[in-house]
Amino acid sequence: MLKVKQAKLTLEDGTVFTGKSFGSEKSVAGEVVFYTAMTGYPESLTDPSYTGQILVSTYPMIGNYGVPFDSKENGIHKFYESHKLHISGLIISDYSFEFSHWNAQKSLSDWLKEYEVPGLFDIDTRALTKILREKGSMLGKIEFENETIDFYNPNLENLVAKASCTNREEYGEGEHRVVLVDCGVKNNIIRCLLDRDATVIRVPWDYDFTKEDYDGVFISNGPGDPAMCMETVGYIKQVVEENKPVMGICLGNQLLALAAGAQTYKLKYGHRSHNQPVILKDTNRCYITSQNHGYAVETETLPPDWEILFTNANDNTNEGIKHKTKPFFSTQFHPEASSGPTDTEFLFDDFIDNIKKYKGLGN
């Protein structure tokens, strides 16, 4: 058994939860958000979209299958969604001190300590989640012993600049050259593009990719407020003046909308789960999707030449947009999942089909 030390989670409304430490004994502050996925914590904890956030798991037991080996394939981590943990802290109900899995290399506790991320268990996560649902995501801090730190609002700074790569990188030798604008990209997006005969040119969020030799542009997911990424929006505006295909995911949906002239806003508590239902426009077809975002597109502000692609069946928020005549589209959810359902991975095929049509290759 681990030797556990007590620590407290304090919310900005004054609510205090006392728990036991199973990670780094480091006091941190950030935005407290909850996610409802039952599996996939190695993928979630390495998702750059969680930068600056203290993550609350609604599933009661975490850690039972450990952490996978740090293997690489095609230049990226095989079982992680990035090269490190991005969460600021982890809050759970019950921590499994023993783990068992064919691919487990270490415990979740050891992994958190390795990246200096605090984790608290024995917290009433149901009560905590009810507060976040009723009042919305709020600032919080994890404090050890008599240490006191200030609250910190990650949304007031450019989190994408923290999560993005810093240099141009290239993956694969596929037929289709795709510029991937890295705003905090998940590795499975790169995997999905490589599986479809693409050469992926990964560039930083503020890189002028318009001078690259490319067949299509892919705008990735990422953390924080899309309004902090106006440099990216400026380059996307140049692309939408052309006819080269564009696809975006999550933050990419919001950035494409801003480039089109629409507006975005912050959701009350966001969508972070594996079970978000979305409806394809003008159909009764519903897909179950993986999501992780706190901002959304204001549908009513879309200009006349753009339209809704998907709508959330729970709260009617925007889940995707498309241009009416040009090969531009994006989704607020994650078609590549990892973790989560892969029901909508066919959208990567649609993107590649658009590239083939643009290049005169047909379907």
Coordinates of C-alpha atoms in Angstrom, one line a residue:
M1 CA 0.0 0.0 0.0
L2 CA 1.1 3.5 -0.6
K3 CA 1.8 5.8 2.3
V4 CA -0.9 8.4 1.8
K5 CA -0.9 12.0 2.8
Q6 CA -4.0 14.2 3.1
A7 CA -4.6 17.2 0.9
K8 CA -7.6 19.4 0.2
L9 CA -9.3 20.5 -3.0
T10 CA -10.8 24.0 -2.6
L11 CA -13.2 25.5 -5.2
E12 CA -13.5 29.2 -5.9
D13 CA -17.0 29.2 -4.3
G14 CA -15.4 28.1 -1.0
T15 CA -16.3 24.4 -1.1
V16 CA -13.6 22.2 0.3
F17 CA -13.0 18.5 -0.2
T18 CA -10.4 16.5 1.7
G19 CA -8.8 13.6 0.1
K20 CA -5.7 11.3 0.1
S21 CA -2.7 11.7 -2.1
F22 CA -1.6 9.1 -4.6
G23 CA 0.4 11.3 -7.0
S24 CA 2.9 14.1 -6.6
E25 CA 2.7 16.1 -3.3
K26 CA 2.7 19.4 -5.1
S27 CA 0.2 22.1 -4.6
V28 CA -1.4 23.3 -7.9
A29 CA -4.2 25.5 -9.2
G30 CA -6.3 25.4 -12.3
E31 CA -9.8 25.0 -13.7
V32 CA -11.8 22.0 -12.2
V33 CA -13.7 20.0 -14.9
F34 CA -15.2 16.6 -14.9
Y35 CA -15.2 13.8 -17.5
T36 CA -17.5 10.8 -17.6
A37 CA -15.4 8.2 -19.5
M38 CA -15.3 4.8 -17.9
T39 CA -12.0 3.8 -19.5
G40 CA -9.0 5.4 -21.3
Y41 CA -7.3 7.4 -18.6
P42 CA -3.8 7.0 -20.2
E43 CA -5.2 8.7 -23.3
S44 CA -7.1 11.4 -21.5
L45 CA -4.3 12.4 -19.2
T46 CA -1.9 12.8 -22.2
D47 CA -4.5 14.8 -24.2
P48 CA -3.1 18.3 -24.6
S49 CA -6.7 19.7 -24.5
Y50 CA -6.6 19.2 -20.7
T51 CA -3.7 21.7 -20.3
G52 CA -4.3 23.8 -17.2
Q53 CA -7.2 21.7 -15.8
I54 CA -7.8 19.7 -12.7
L55 CA -9.6 16.6 -14.0
V56 CA -12.4 14.9 -12.0
S57 CA -13.3 11.4 -13.0
T58 CA -16.9 10.4 -12.5
Y59 CA -16.1 6.7 -12.9
P60 CA -15.4 5.6 -9.3
M61 CA -12.3 3.3 -9.7
I62 CA -9.2 4.4 -11.6
G63 CA -5.8 2.9 -11.9
N64 CA -6.7 -0.8 -12.1
Y65 CA -5.0 -1.4 -15.4
G66 CA -1.9 0.7 -14.8
V67 CA -0.1 2.7 -17.5
P68 CA 1.1 1.2 -20.8
F69 CA 4.6 1.0 -22.1
D70 CA 6.2 4.1 -23.6
S71 CA 6.5 2.6 -27.1
K72 CA 6.9 4.6 -30.3
E73 CA 5.7 3.9 -33.8
N74 CA 6.1 6.2 -36.9
G75 CA 7.8 8.8 -34.7
I76 CA 5.0 9.2 -32.2
H77 CA 4.0 7.4 -28.9
K78 CA 2.0 4.3 -29.7
F79 CA -0.2 4.2 -26.6
Y80 CA -0.2 7.9 -25.5
E81 CA -1.9 10.9 -27.1
S82 CA 1.2 13.1 -26.6
H83 CA 4.7 12.9 -25.0
K84 CA 3.6 13.8 -21.5
L85 CA 0.8 14.4 -19.0
H86 CA -1.0 17.7 -19.6
I87 CA -3.5 17.7 -16.7
S88 CA -2.7 19.9 -13.7
G89 CA -4.2 17.5 -11.2
L90 CA -6.5 14.4 -11.0
I91 CA -9.4 13.9 -8.6
I92 CA -11.0 10.4 -8.2
S93 CA -13.1 8.4 -5.8
D94 CA -11.3 5.1 -5.5
Y95 CA -7.7 4.4 -6.5
S96 CA -6.7 0.9 -7.3
F97 CA -3.3 0.2 -5.6
E98 CA -2.9 -3.0 -7.6
F99 CA -2.9 -3.0 -11.4
S100 CA -3.1 -5.7 -14.0
H101 CA -2.8 -5.5 -17.8
W102 CA -0.7 -7.2 -20.5
N103 CA 0.7 -3.9 -21.6
A104 CA 1.1 -2.2 -18.2
Q105 CA 4.6 -0.8 -17.4
K106 CA 3.9 1.1 -14.2
S107 CA 1.2 2.3 -11.8
L108 CA -0.8 5.4 -12.3
S109 CA 0.6 6.7 -9.0
D110 CA 4.2 6.4 -10.3
W111 CA 3.2 8.0 -13.6
L112 CA 1.7 11.1 -11.8
K113 CA 4.8 11.4 -9.6
E114 CA 7.0 11.2 -12.7
Y115 CA 5.4 14.3 -14.2
E116 CA 4.8 16.1 -10.8
V117 CA 1.0 15.9 -11.1
P118 CA -0.9 15.6 -7.8
G119 CA -3.7 13.1 -7.6
L120 CA -6.3 12.8 -4.8
F121 CA -8.6 9.8 -4.0
D122 CA -11.3 9.2 -1.4
I123 CA -13.1 12.3 -2.7
D124 CA -16.9 12.3 -3.1
T125 CA -16.7 12.8 -6.8
R126 CA -20.5 12.5 -7.2
A127 CA -21.1 15.5 -4.9
L128 CA -18.2 17.4 -6.6
T129 CA -19.6 16.7 -10.1
K130 CA -23.1 17.9 -9.0
I131 CA -21.6 21.2 -7.9
L132 CA -19.8 21.6 -11.3
R133 CA -22.9 20.7 -13.2
E134 CA -25.1 23.2 -11.3
K135 CA -22.6 26.1 -11.0
G136 CA -20.4 25.3 -14.0
S137 CA -16.7 24.6 -14.3
M138 CA -14.8 26.7 -11.7
L139 CA -11.4 27.5 -10.5
G140 CA -9.9 25.2 -7.9
K141 CA -6.6 24.4 -6.1
I142 CA -5.1 21.3 -4.5
E143 CA -3.1 22.2 -1.4
F144 CA -0.9 20.0 0.9
E145 CA -0.4 20.5 4.6
N146 CA -0.3 24.2 5.6
E147 CA 0.7 25.4 2.1
T148 CA -1.5 28.1 0.6
I149 CA -1.5 29.0 -3.1
D150 CA -3.7 31.4 -5.2
F151 CA -6.4 30.4 -7.7
Y152 CA -5.3 30.4 -11.3
N153 CA -7.5 30.8 -14.4
P154 CA -5.8 29.0 -17.3
N155 CA -8.3 30.5 -19.8
L156 CA -6.7 33.9 -19.4
E157 CA -3.5 32.8 -21.1
N158 CA -2.7 31.2 -24.4
L159 CA -2.7 27.5 -23.6
V160 CA -2.3 26.5 -27.2
A161 CA 1.2 28.1 -27.1
K162 CA 2.0 25.7 -24.3
A163 CA 0.5 22.6 -25.9
S164 CA 1.7 23.1 -29.5
C165 CA 4.9 21.8 -30.9
T166 CA 7.7 24.3 -31.4
N167 CA 9.3 23.1 -34.6
R168 CA 8.1 21.8 -38.0
E169 CA 8.0 18.0 -38.1
E170 CA 7.2 15.6 -40.9
Y171 CA 5.7 12.0 -40.6
G172 CA 5.2 9.4 -43.3
E173 CA 5.8 9.3 -47.0
G174 CA 2.2 9.2 -48.2
E175 CA 0.8 10.5 -51.5
H176 CA -1.2 13.3 -50.0
R177 CA 0.6 16.2 -48.3
V178 CA -1.4 17.4 -45.3
V179 CA -0.4 20.4 -43.2
L180 CA -1.4 19.6 -39.6
V181 CA -1.7 22.8 -37.6
D182 CA -0.8 21.6 -34.1
C183 CA -2.8 23.5 -31.5
G184 CA -2.4 20.6 -29.0
V185 CA -2.9 17.7 -31.4
K186 CA -3.7 14.1 -30.2
N187 CA -1.4 11.5 -31.7
N188 CA -4.3 9.4 -33.0
I189 CA -5.1 12.2 -35.5
I190 CA -1.7 11.7 -36.9
R191 CA -2.2 8.0 -36.9
C192 CA -5.5 8.3 -38.8
L193 CA -3.9 10.5 -41.4
L194 CA -0.9 8.2 -41.9
D195 CA -3.3 5.2 -42.3
R196 CA -4.8 7.1 -45.3
D197 CA -1.6 7.5 -47.3
A198 CA -0.8 11.0 -46.1
T199 CA 2.5 12.8 -45.5
V200 CA 1.8 14.8 -42.3
I201 CA 3.6 18.1 -42.0
R202 CA 3.1 19.1 -38.4
V203 CA 3.6 22.8 -37.7
P204 CA 3.3 25.1 -34.6
W205 CA 0.1 26.9 -34.0
D206 CA 1.5 30.3 -35.1
Y207 CA 3.5 29.0 -38.1
D208 CA 2.8 30.5 -41.6
F209 CA 1.9 27.2 -43.3
T210 CA 0.5 29.0 -46.3
K211 CA 4.0 28.9 -47.9
E212 CA 4.2 25.1 -47.6
D213 CA 3.6 22.6 -50.4
Y214 CA 0.4 20.9 -49.4
D215 CA -2.8 19.3 -50.7
G216 CA -4.9 20.0 -47.6
V217 CA -5.0 21.6 -44.2
F218 CA -5.9 19.9 -40.9
I219 CA -6.6 22.0 -37.8
S220 CA -6.2 20.1 -34.6
N221 CA -7.8 20.0 -31.2
G222 CA -6.2 22.0 -28.3
P223 CA -6.9 23.7 -25.0
G224 CA -8.4 27.0 -23.9
D225 CA -10.1 29.9 -25.5
P226 CA -10.0 29.9 -29.3
A227 CA -9.9 33.7 -29.3
M228 CA -6.3 33.4 -28.0
C229 CA -5.2 32.0 -31.4
M230 CA -5.8 34.9 -33.8
E231 CA -2.5 34.3 -35.5
T232 CA -3.8 30.8 -36.5
V233 CA -7.1 32.3 -37.5
G234 CA -5.3 34.7 -39.8
Y235 CA -3.6 31.9 -41.7
I236 CA -6.8 29.9 -41.9
K237 CA -8.5 32.9 -43.5
Q238 CA -6.0 32.9 -46.3
V239 CA -6.6 29.2 -46.9
V240 CA -10.4 29.6 -47.1
E241 CA -9.9 32.0 -49.9
E242 CA -8.7 29.0 -51.9
N243 CA -10.2 25.6 -52.7
K244 CA -7.7 23.3 -51.0
P245 CA -9.5 21.0 -48.6
V246 CA -9.7 21.9 -44.9
M247 CA -10.7 19.7 -41.9
G248 CA -10.8 20.7 -38.2
I249 CA -11.4 18.9 -35.0
C250 CA -12.5 20.3 -31.6
L251 CA -10.6 23.6 -31.2
G252 CA -10.1 23.3 -35.0
N253 CA -13.9 23.6 -35.4
Q254 CA -13.9 26.8 -33.4
L255 CA -10.9 28.3 -35.3
L256 CA -12.4 27.5 -38.7
A257 CA -15.6 29.2 -37.5
L258 CA -13.7 32.3 -36.4
A259 CA -11.9 32.4 -39.7
A260 CA -15.3 32.2 -41.5
G261 CA -16.6 35.2 -39.4
A262 CA -18.6 33.4 -36.7
Q263 CA -18.2 33.7 -33.0
T264 CA -17.5 31.3 -30.1
Y265 CA -18.5 31.2 -26.4
K266 CA -17.7 29.3 -23.2
L267 CA -19.9 26.4 -22.3
K268 CA -21.2 26.1 -18.7
Y269 CA -19.3 22.9 -17.9
G270 CA -18.2 21.6 -21.4
H271 CA -18.4 18.2 -23.0
R272 CA -15.9 15.7 -21.7
S273 CA -17.0 12.1 -22.3
H274 CA -17.2 9.1 -24.6
N275 CA -21.0 9.2 -25.0
Q276 CA -22.0 12.5 -26.5
P277 CA -24.7 12.0 -29.2
V278 CA -24.6 14.1 -32.3
I279 CA -27.1 14.4 -35.1
L280 CA -26.0 14.7 -38.7
K281 CA -27.8 17.7 -40.3
D282 CA -31.0 16.9 -42.3
T283 CA -31.1 13.3 -41.1
N284 CA -32.2 11.3 -38.1
R285 CA -28.8 9.7 -37.9
C286 CA -27.2 9.8 -34.5
Y287 CA -23.5 9.1 -33.8
I288 CA -22.0 8.5 -30.3
T289 CA -18.8 10.5 -30.0
S290 CA -15.8 11.2 -27.8
Q291 CA -15.4 14.9 -26.8
N292 CA -13.2 17.2 -24.7
H293 CA -13.9 20.9 -25.0
G294 CA -15.1 23.9 -22.9
Y295 CA -15.9 26.3 -25.8
A296 CA -18.3 26.1 -28.7
V297 CA -19.3 27.8 -31.9
E298 CA -22.3 30.2 -31.8
T299 CA -24.3 28.7 -34.6
E300 CA -26.4 31.8 -35.2
T301 CA -23.3 33.8 -36.2
L302 CA -22.3 31.5 -39.1
P303 CA -22.2 33.5 -42.4
P304 CA -24.6 32.6 -45.2
D305 CA -22.1 30.5 -47.1
W306 CA -21.6 28.2 -44.1
E307 CA -23.9 25.7 -42.5
I308 CA -24.3 23.3 -39.5
L309 CA -22.9 19.8 -40.0
F310 CA -23.7 18.2 -36.7
T311 CA -25.7 19.2 -33.6
N312 CA -25.5 17.9 -30.1
A313 CA -28.6 15.9 -29.2
N314 CA -28.3 16.7 -25.5
D315 CA -28.1 20.5 -25.5
N316 CA -28.4 21.5 -29.2
T317 CA -25.0 23.1 -29.3
N318 CA -22.9 23.1 -32.4
E319 CA -20.9 19.9 -33.2
G320 CA -19.6 20.8 -36.6
I321 CA -19.7 23.2 -39.6
K322 CA -19.2 23.0 -43.3
H323 CA -18.9 25.4 -46.3
K324 CA -21.8 25.1 -48.7
T325 CA -19.7 25.0 -51.8
K326 CA -16.0 24.5 -50.9
P327 CA -14.3 21.5 -49.4
F328 CA -14.1 22.8 -45.8
F329 CA -15.6 21.1 -42.8
S330 CA -14.9 20.5 -39.1
T331 CA -16.3 18.7 -36.1
Q332 CA -16.5 19.7 -32.5
F333 CA -16.1 16.0 -31.4
H334 CA -13.2 13.6 -31.9
P335 CA -13.7 11.3 -34.9
E336 CA -10.3 9.7 -34.1
A337 CA -11.5 8.9 -30.5
S338 CA -8.6 7.4 -28.5
S339 CA -10.1 6.9 -26.2
G340 CA -13.8 6.4 -27.1
P341 CA -16.0 5.2 -29.9
T342 CA -14.8 5.2 -33.5
D343 CA -18.2 5.6 -35.1
T344 CA -17.2 8.8 -37.0
E345 CA -13.7 7.9 -38.2
F346 CA -15.1 7.8 -41.7
L347 CA -14.8 11.6 -41.7
F348 CA -11.1 11.2 -42.2
D349 CA -11.9 9.3 -45.4
D350 CA -14.2 12.3 -46.5
F351 CA -11.2 14.6 -46.0
I352 CA -8.9 12.5 -48.0
D353 CA -11.6 12.1 -50.7
N354 CA -11.8 15.9 -50.9
I355 CA -8.1 16.0 -51.4
K356 CA -8.3 13.4 -54.2
K357 CA -11.0 15.4 -55.9
Y358 CA -9.0 18.6 -55.6
K359 CA -6.0 16.9 -57.1
G360 CA -8.2 15.4 -59.9
L361 CA -7.7 11.8 -58.7
G362 CA -11.4 11.1 -58.3
N363 CA -12.6 8.8 -55.5

